Amino acid sequence: MKNYLVTGGAGFIGSCLIRRLLKEGHKVTTIDNLTTGFKSNIPKNINFIKGNCGDPKTYKKIAKTKFDAIFHVAGQSSGEISFDDPVYDINANTTSTILLLKYALKSRCKRFIFASTMSVYGSKPDKPVKEIDNTEPESFYGNSKLASENYLRIYQKYGIKYTSLRLFNVYGPGQNMKNLKQGMVSIYLSQMINNGKIHVKGSPLRYRDFVYIDDVIYYFMECLRNKKSIGKTINIGTGKKTYVHQIIKILAALHKKKISVKYSGSTQGDINGIYADVILKEKIFGKRMLTKLSDGLLSMYKSSMQYISYEII
Ligand SMILES: NC(=O)c1ccc[n+]([C@@H]2O[C@H](COP(=O)([O-])OP(=O)(O)OC[C@H]3O[C@@H](n4cnc5c(N)ncnc54)[C@H](O)[C@@H]3O)[C@@H](O)[C@H]2O)c1
């Protein structure tokens, strides 16, 4: 049995990761400030610390704990919100990483796995984006995640063994259906289920790389076993390009009810399209069949039918 720290355990990805670690028999502590996460998401029988990872005081509560690895998953996860409050964004996404790195060194925990994002790239030509491509983030969110990646790279010199996973569009059961500012699939699904009206902010011809939650958790867990992932920044996507209108079409077909779709407006810092080059991921972790988009959307749709109302946050 190992002892892990997972930040952001009340959120979508953090809570799924904790469940997987518990299933494998490990001990888990999480730190979460419950800004976008829910206490009810946190699995039972773990040590929950309510606190801001961007506040040094938070770490006093775990000063004497020795972890085998830290998964830094907590963060302000919306490009749109990063424009509303860039100061909070950099605290949640960069200061948090620096403080955790300092804590890691002090507590002699060397392994550090970070939830980064495709948003570090910014707009790119219509071809799969590679880890070695230029990073020109167009949102404060992408910028603060990129800064964290750079801190991790520099902290290597002090012995930190990092992996940065650049997550593409993660979707699946458990995604927050109340947050209408983060997660394309969850936003459209929530609107469709609640009132049959989808409002897409932007063009139907934008495209993304949608990766299912179970596959994402698989790669987080593999980082613990796979030494080749140390010191690497890796795209976590499917390598497939899916247009917004294709997602809407699949969701509408699942719903089997009349829906209306309006395309208008835009989101600040949004990019037209991006999808992952997965050569490095496959070189490090090997080739693997990933969840088909239609299967993943079906399981998300089924689990989401329990949400019958939402509030805008
Ligand atoms: N979901 C995606 O498609 C996606 C894509 C790329 C990267 N990511 C990254 O993965 C991570 C998890 O994303 P998610 O979809 O689970 O989002 P989420 O909003 O569901 O989870 C984030 C969790 O972190 C907590 N949190 C935020 N700021 C905090 C702080 N300063 N201190 C302590 N806790 C804090 C929130 O309360 C929440 O529980 C985020 O860092 C996000 O940027 C997600």
GROMACS .gro file of C-alpha atoms and ligand atoms in nm:
model
  357
    1MET     CA    1   0.000   0.000   0.000
    2LYS     CA    2   0.133   0.344  -0.099
    3ASN     CA    3   0.038   0.688   0.024
    4TYR     CA    4  -0.064   0.949  -0.235
    5LEU     CA    5  -0.161   1.315  -0.236
    6VAL     CA    6  -0.418   1.405  -0.503
    7THR     CA    7  -0.514   1.773  -0.518
    8GLY     CA    8  -0.860   1.860  -0.652
    9GLY     CA    9  -1.028   1.544  -0.522
   10ALA     CA   10  -1.373   1.707  -0.517
   11GLY     CA   11  -1.359   1.769  -0.892
   12PHE     CA   12  -1.430   1.556  -1.197
   13ILE     CA   13  -1.084   1.414  -1.274
   14GLY     CA   14  -0.944   1.420  -0.918
   15SER     CA   15  -1.235   1.220  -0.773
   16CYS     CA   16  -1.211   0.956  -1.048
   17LEU     CA   17  -0.837   0.925  -0.992
   18ILE     CA   18  -0.884   0.881  -0.617
   19ARG     CA   19  -1.141   0.607  -0.672
   20ARG     CA   20  -0.891   0.422  -0.890
   21LEU     CA   21  -0.611   0.459  -0.633
   22LEU     CA   22  -0.841   0.333  -0.357
   23LYS     CA   23  -0.944   0.038  -0.574
   24GLU     CA   24  -0.576  -0.056  -0.598
   25GLY     CA   25  -0.555  -0.049  -0.218
   26HIS     CA   26  -0.369   0.278  -0.161
   27LYS     CA   27  -0.407   0.550   0.099
   28VAL     CA   28  -0.508   0.895  -0.029
   29THR     CA   29  -0.514   1.253   0.098
   30THR     CA   30  -0.677   1.531  -0.100
   31ILE     CA   31  -0.667   1.910  -0.076
   32ASP     CA   32  -0.959   2.096  -0.233
   33ASN     CA   33  -1.106   2.441  -0.175
   34LEU     CA   34  -1.446   2.337  -0.317
   35THR     CA   35  -1.461   2.627  -0.566
   36THR     CA   36  -1.585   2.409  -0.852
   37GLY     CA   37  -1.575   2.072  -0.679
   38PHE     CA   38  -1.827   1.915  -0.444
   39LYS     CA   39  -1.765   1.755  -0.107
   40SER     CA   40  -2.005   1.479  -0.209
   41ASN     CA   41  -1.763   1.382  -0.491
   42ILE     CA   42  -1.484   1.300  -0.248
   43PRO     CA   43  -1.469   0.926  -0.187
   44LYS     CA   44  -1.519   0.816   0.174
   45ASN     CA   45  -1.229   0.695   0.389
   46ILE     CA   46  -0.972   0.940   0.265
   47ASN     CA   47  -0.808   1.232   0.438
   48PHE     CA   48  -0.977   1.552   0.311
   49ILE     CA   49  -0.815   1.888   0.375
   50LYS     CA   50  -1.031   2.184   0.282
   51GLY     CA   51  -0.784   2.446   0.166
   52ASN     CA   52  -0.639   2.649  -0.115
   53CYS     CA   53  -0.332   2.487  -0.276
   54GLY     CA   54  -0.217   2.842  -0.353
   55ASP     CA   55  -0.195   2.932   0.017
   56PRO     CA   56   0.121   2.830   0.210
   57LYS     CA   57  -0.083   2.781   0.531
   58THR     CA   58  -0.262   2.483   0.372
   59TYR     CA   59   0.057   2.275   0.383
   60LYS     CA   60   0.096   2.303   0.760
   61LYS     CA   61  -0.183   2.044   0.785
   62ILE     CA   62   0.030   1.782   0.606
   63ALA     CA   63   0.372   1.896   0.728
   64LYS     CA   64   0.461   1.557   0.875
   65THR     CA   65   0.323   1.337   0.598
   66LYS     CA   66   0.543   1.145   0.356
   67PHE     CA   67   0.375   1.076   0.023
   68ASP     CA   68   0.497   0.834  -0.243
   69ALA     CA   69   0.376   1.067  -0.519
   70ILE     CA   70   0.180   1.388  -0.566
   71PHE     CA   71  -0.084   1.425  -0.836
   72HIS     CA   72  -0.151   1.795  -0.883
   73VAL     CA   73  -0.497   1.796  -1.039
   74ALA     CA   74  -0.659   2.093  -0.858
   75GLY     CA   75  -0.684   2.410  -1.054
   76GLN     CA   76  -0.900   2.677  -1.204
   77SER     CA   77  -1.002   2.475  -1.508
   78SER     CA   78  -1.182   2.723  -1.733
   79GLY     CA   79  -1.026   2.942  -2.003
   80GLU     CA   80  -1.333   3.168  -1.990
   81ILE     CA   81  -1.311   3.222  -1.612
   82SER     CA   82  -0.938   3.299  -1.635
   83PHE     CA   83  -1.032   3.625  -1.809
   84ASP     CA   84  -1.276   3.719  -1.531
   85ASP     CA   85  -1.009   3.683  -1.262
   86PRO     CA   86  -0.651   3.634  -1.388
   87VAL     CA   87  -0.512   3.683  -1.036
   88TYR     CA   88  -0.716   3.397  -0.893
   89ASP     CA   89  -0.627   3.190  -1.200
   90ILE     CA   90  -0.251   3.228  -1.152
   91ASN     CA   91  -0.286   3.156  -0.779
   92ALA     CA   92  -0.486   2.837  -0.838
   93ASN     CA   93  -0.281   2.717  -1.136
   94THR     CA   94   0.078   2.838  -1.084
   95THR     CA   95   0.131   2.945  -0.723
   96SER     CA   96  -0.031   2.617  -0.620
   97THR     CA   97   0.227   2.424  -0.826
   98ILE     CA   98   0.522   2.617  -0.681
   99LEU     CA   99   0.400   2.563  -0.324
  100LEU     CA  100   0.342   2.193  -0.388
  101LEU     CA  101   0.690   2.161  -0.540
  102LYS     CA  102   0.842   2.327  -0.233
  103TYR     CA  103   0.635   2.096  -0.013
  104ALA     CA  104   0.750   1.795  -0.221
  105LEU     CA  105   1.116   1.883  -0.172
  106LYS     CA  106   1.076   1.949   0.199
  107SER     CA  107   0.888   1.624   0.258
  108ARG     CA  108   1.120   1.426   0.026
  109CYS     CA  109   0.850   1.324  -0.218
  110LYS     CA  110   1.016   1.313  -0.558
  111ARG     CA  111   0.740   1.195  -0.794
  112PHE     CA  112   0.509   1.470  -0.919
  113ILE     CA  113   0.237   1.426  -1.183
  114PHE     CA  114   0.070   1.739  -1.314
  115ALA     CA  115  -0.264   1.792  -1.494
  116SER     CA  116  -0.169   2.035  -1.769
  117THR     CA  117  -0.374   2.124  -2.072
  118MET     CA  118  -0.384   2.149  -2.452
  119SER     CA  119  -0.456   2.521  -2.394
  120VAL     CA  120  -0.080   2.579  -2.360
  121TYR     CA  121  -0.053   2.552  -2.742
  122GLY     CA  122  -0.290   2.829  -2.856
  123SER     CA  123  -0.407   2.836  -3.221
  124LYS     CA  124  -0.233   2.595  -3.450
  125PRO     CA  125  -0.263   2.494  -3.818
  126ASP     CA  126  -0.505   2.213  -3.899
  127LYS     CA  127  -0.277   1.919  -3.815
  128PRO     CA  128  -0.212   1.717  -3.497
  129VAL     CA  129  -0.024   1.927  -3.244
  130LYS     CA  130   0.307   1.788  -3.116
  131GLU     CA  131   0.464   1.838  -2.772
  132ILE     CA  132   0.763   2.009  -2.939
  133ASP     CA  133   0.543   2.265  -3.119
  134ASN     CA  134   0.548   2.628  -3.008
  135THR     CA  135   0.341   2.716  -2.705
  136GLU     CA  136   0.149   3.039  -2.750
  137PRO     CA  137  -0.147   3.021  -2.511
  138GLU     CA  138  -0.438   3.251  -2.590
  139SER     CA  139  -0.597   3.242  -2.246
  140PHE     CA  140  -0.461   3.330  -1.904
  141TYR     CA  141  -0.554   2.973  -1.812
  142GLY     CA  142  -0.320   2.827  -2.077
  143ASN     CA  143  -0.050   3.068  -1.968
  144SER     CA  144  -0.071   2.977  -1.599
  145LYS     CA  145  -0.059   2.604  -1.679
  146LEU     CA  146   0.240   2.658  -1.908
  147ALA     CA  147   0.418   2.848  -1.630
  148SER     CA  148   0.358   2.548  -1.402
  149GLU     CA  149   0.507   2.313  -1.661
  150ASN     CA  150   0.817   2.534  -1.667
  151TYR     CA  151   0.849   2.532  -1.286
  152LEU     CA  152   0.833   2.152  -1.295
  153ARG     CA  153   1.106   2.138  -1.558
  154ILE     CA  154   1.331   2.368  -1.355
  155TYR     CA  155   1.260   2.182  -1.026
  156GLN     CA  156   1.403   1.870  -1.191
  157LYS     CA  157   1.741   2.014  -1.101
  158TYR     CA  158   1.650   1.971  -0.734
  159GLY     CA  159   1.551   1.608  -0.783
  160ILE     CA  160   1.181   1.633  -0.870
  161LYS     CA  161   1.074   1.359  -1.111
  162TYR     CA  162   0.783   1.517  -1.295
  163THR     CA  163   0.539   1.423  -1.568
  164SER     CA  164   0.311   1.686  -1.722
  165LEU     CA  165   0.006   1.542  -1.891
  166ARG     CA  166  -0.139   1.784  -2.145
  167LEU     CA  167  -0.503   1.682  -2.130
  168PHE     CA  168  -0.724   1.750  -2.432
  169ASN     CA  169  -1.106   1.769  -2.393
  170VAL     CA  170  -1.185   1.524  -2.114
  171TYR     CA  171  -1.548   1.408  -2.088
  172GLY     CA  172  -1.745   1.138  -1.911
  173PRO     CA  173  -1.975   1.052  -1.623
  174GLY     CA  174  -1.909   1.266  -1.316
  175GLN     CA  175  -1.829   1.584  -1.510
  176ASN     CA  176  -1.983   1.890  -1.349
  177MET     CA  177  -2.313   1.952  -1.530
  178LYS     CA  178  -2.376   2.271  -1.335
  179ASN     CA  179  -2.067   2.454  -1.457
  180LEU     CA  180  -2.164   2.607  -1.788
  181LYS     CA  181  -1.821   2.764  -1.835
  182GLN     CA  182  -1.610   2.450  -1.862
  183GLY     CA  183  -1.638   2.131  -2.068
  184MET     CA  184  -1.794   2.136  -2.415
  185VAL     CA  185  -1.971   1.801  -2.386
  186SER     CA  186  -2.104   1.867  -2.034
  187ILE     CA  187  -2.231   2.214  -2.131
  188TYR     CA  188  -2.419   2.094  -2.441
  189LEU     CA  189  -2.552   1.786  -2.264
  190SER     CA  190  -2.671   1.985  -1.966
  191GLN     CA  191  -2.853   2.239  -2.186
  192MET     CA  192  -3.009   1.965  -2.398
  193ILE     CA  193  -3.136   1.762  -2.103
  194ASN     CA  194  -3.262   2.062  -1.910
  195ASN     CA  195  -3.455   2.253  -2.174
  196GLY     CA  196  -3.394   2.101  -2.515
  197LYS     CA  197  -3.205   2.411  -2.629
  198ILE     CA  198  -2.833   2.407  -2.699
  199HIS     CA  199  -2.655   2.740  -2.728
  200VAL     CA  200  -2.315   2.697  -2.887
  201LYS     CA  201  -2.087   2.995  -2.834
  202GLY     CA  202  -1.888   2.982  -3.157
  203SER     CA  203  -1.878   2.801  -3.488
  204PRO     CA  204  -2.003   2.444  -3.549
  205LEU     CA  205  -1.683   2.397  -3.748
  206ARG     CA  206  -1.454   2.427  -3.448
  207TYR     CA  207  -1.289   2.096  -3.364
  208ARG     CA  208  -1.138   1.926  -3.060
  209ASP     CA  209  -0.992   1.596  -2.942
  210PHE     CA  210  -1.239   1.437  -2.697
  211VAL     CA  211  -1.085   1.185  -2.460
  212TYR     CA  212  -1.286   0.970  -2.222
  213ILE     CA  213  -1.229   0.997  -1.847
  214ASP     CA  214  -1.138   0.628  -1.794
  215ASP     CA  215  -0.863   0.656  -2.055
  216VAL     CA  216  -0.727   0.971  -1.889
  217ILE     CA  217  -0.719   0.800  -1.549
  218TYR     CA  218  -0.538   0.505  -1.709
  219TYR     CA  219  -0.251   0.735  -1.814
  220PHE     CA  220  -0.232   0.907  -1.473
  221MET     CA  221  -0.198   0.563  -1.312
  222GLU     CA  222   0.057   0.445  -1.568
  223CYS     CA  223   0.281   0.736  -1.469
  224LEU     CA  224   0.332   0.557  -1.136
  225ARG     CA  225   0.455   0.241  -1.309
  226ASN     CA  226   0.626   0.373  -1.617
  227LYS     CA  227   0.972   0.523  -1.565
  228LYS     CA  228   0.988   0.641  -1.926
  229SER     CA  229   0.726   0.904  -1.839
  230ILE     CA  230   0.961   1.079  -1.593
  231GLY     CA  231   1.077   1.421  -1.709
  232LYS     CA  232   0.827   1.422  -1.996
  233THR     CA  233   0.540   1.642  -2.111
  234ILE     CA  234   0.288   1.426  -2.293
  235ASN     CA  235  -0.029   1.492  -2.495
  236ILE     CA  236  -0.324   1.295  -2.357
  237GLY     CA  237  -0.573   1.285  -2.642
  238THR     CA  238  -0.702   1.035  -2.895
  239GLY     CA  239  -0.534   1.184  -3.201
  240LYS     CA  240  -0.880   1.219  -3.359
  241LYS     CA  241  -1.040   1.543  -3.470
  242THR     CA  242  -1.413   1.588  -3.395
  243TYR     CA  243  -1.615   1.891  -3.501
  244VAL     CA  244  -1.859   2.059  -3.262
  245HIS     CA  245  -2.151   1.982  -3.497
  246GLN     CA  246  -2.060   1.610  -3.485
  247ILE     CA  247  -2.081   1.609  -3.104
  248ILE     CA  248  -2.421   1.782  -3.117
  249LYS     CA  249  -2.545   1.531  -3.374
  250ILE     CA  250  -2.449   1.232  -3.156
  251LEU     CA  251  -2.602   1.389  -2.843
  252ALA     CA  252  -2.926   1.473  -3.027
  253ALA     CA  253  -2.951   1.117  -3.160
  254LEU     CA  254  -2.912   0.979  -2.806
  255HIS     CA  255  -3.179   1.212  -2.666
  256LYS     CA  256  -3.441   1.114  -2.925
  257LYS     CA  257  -3.636   1.434  -2.852
  258LYS     CA  258  -3.673   1.750  -3.056
  259ILE     CA  259  -3.400   1.998  -2.968
  260SER     CA  260  -3.300   2.339  -3.099
  261VAL     CA  261  -2.940   2.446  -3.155
  262LYS     CA  262  -2.832   2.809  -3.176
  263TYR     CA  263  -2.480   2.908  -3.280
  264SER     CA  264  -2.396   3.262  -3.173
  265GLY     CA  265  -2.134   3.467  -2.992
  266SER     CA  266  -1.795   3.341  -2.889
  267THR     CA  267  -1.583   3.272  -2.581
  268GLN     CA  268  -1.285   3.492  -2.505
  269GLY     CA  269  -0.955   3.315  -2.574
  270ASP     CA  270  -1.128   3.027  -2.754
  271ILE     CA  271  -0.939   2.865  -3.041
  272ASN     CA  272  -1.080   2.729  -3.365
  273GLY     CA  273  -0.943   2.381  -3.349
  274ILE     CA  274  -0.689   2.149  -3.193
  275TYR     CA  275  -0.618   1.778  -3.175
  276ALA     CA  276  -0.330   1.577  -3.039
  277ASP     CA  277  -0.035   1.414  -3.200
  278VAL     CA  278  -0.016   1.094  -2.991
  279ILE     CA  279   0.316   0.952  -3.113
  280LEU     CA  280   0.502   1.039  -2.791
  281LYS     CA  281   0.217   0.905  -2.574
  282GLU     CA  282   0.224   0.573  -2.763
  283LYS     CA  283   0.604   0.557  -2.752
  284ILE     CA  284   0.601   0.595  -2.375
  285PHE     CA  285   0.288   0.405  -2.272
  286GLY     CA  286   0.241   0.178  -2.574
  287LYS     CA  287  -0.053   0.157  -2.813
  288ARG     CA  288  -0.393   0.107  -2.658
  289MET     CA  289  -0.754   0.097  -2.779
  290LEU     CA  290  -0.930   0.404  -2.642
  291THR     CA  291  -1.300   0.445  -2.573
  292LYS     CA  292  -1.498   0.519  -2.890
  293LEU     CA  293  -1.661   0.862  -2.882
  294SER     CA  294  -2.010   0.718  -2.942
  295ASP     CA  295  -1.966   0.471  -2.650
  296GLY     CA  296  -1.827   0.736  -2.417
  297LEU     CA  297  -2.106   0.981  -2.498
  298LEU     CA  298  -2.367   0.710  -2.444
  299SER     CA  299  -2.240   0.633  -2.094
  300MET     CA  300  -2.217   1.001  -2.011
  301TYR     CA  301  -2.568   1.062  -2.143
  302LYS     CA  302  -2.711   0.776  -1.935
  303SER     CA  303  -2.545   0.895  -1.616
  304SER     CA  304  -2.643   1.258  -1.681
  305MET     CA  305  -3.014   1.191  -1.714
  306GLN     CA  306  -3.035   1.217  -1.335
  307TYR     CA  307  -2.960   1.590  -1.356
  308ILE     CA  308  -3.284   1.765  -1.427
  309SER     CA  309  -3.196   2.120  -1.340
  310TYR     CA  310  -2.891   2.338  -1.336
  311GLU     CA  311  -2.781   2.675  -1.213
  312ILE     CA  312  -2.530   2.895  -1.387
  313ILE     CA  313  -2.211   2.944  -1.185
  314LIG     N1  314  -1.169   1.852  -1.788
  314LIG     C1  315  -1.091   1.879  -1.891
  314LIG     O1  316  -1.130   1.866  -2.007
  314LIG     C2  317  -0.949   1.926  -1.868
  314LIG     C3  318  -0.868   1.948  -1.980
  314LIG     C4  319  -0.737   1.992  -1.960
  314LIG     C5  320  -0.688   2.009  -1.832
  314LIG     N2  321  -0.769   1.987  -1.726
  314LIG     C6  322  -0.713   2.011  -1.593
  314LIG     O2  323  -0.741   1.899  -1.509
  314LIG     C7  324  -0.765   1.943  -1.376
  314LIG     C8  325  -0.898   1.887  -1.327
  314LIG     O3  326  -1.001   1.932  -1.412
  314LIG     P1  327  -1.152   1.895  -1.384
  314LIG     O4  328  -1.220   1.886  -1.515
  314LIG     O5  329  -1.159   1.783  -1.289
  314LIG     O6  330  -1.201   2.029  -1.315
  314LIG     P2  331  -1.288   2.049  -1.183
  314LIG     O7  332  -1.317   2.194  -1.180
  314LIG     O8  333  -1.399   1.952  -1.180
  314LIG     O9  334  -1.186   2.010  -1.067
  314LIG     C9  335  -1.091   2.097  -1.015
  314LIG    C10  336  -1.094   2.082  -0.863
  314LIG    O10  337  -0.991   2.163  -0.808
  314LIG    C11  338  -1.046   2.238  -0.699
  314LIG     N3  339  -0.966   2.361  -0.690
  314LIG    C12  340  -0.961   2.462  -0.778
  314LIG     N4  341  -0.873   2.555  -0.737
  314LIG    C13  342  -0.821   2.509  -0.620
  314LIG    C14  343  -0.724   2.559  -0.530
  314LIG     N5  344  -0.662   2.676  -0.552
  314LIG     N6  345  -0.695   2.486  -0.419
  314LIG    C15  346  -0.756   2.368  -0.395
  314LIG     N7  347  -0.849   2.317  -0.478
  314LIG    C16  348  -0.879   2.385  -0.590
  314LIG    C17  349  -1.190   2.260  -0.734
  314LIG    O11  350  -1.272   2.288  -0.622
  314LIG    C18  351  -1.225   2.129  -0.801
  314LIG    O12  352  -1.269   2.034  -0.707
  314LIG    C19  353  -0.762   2.095  -1.376
  314LIG    O13  354  -0.636   2.139  -1.330
  314LIG    C20  355  -0.780   2.129  -1.523
  314LIG    O14  356  -0.718   2.251  -1.557
  314LIG    C21  357  -0.899   1.946  -1.739
   0.00000   0.00000   0.00000
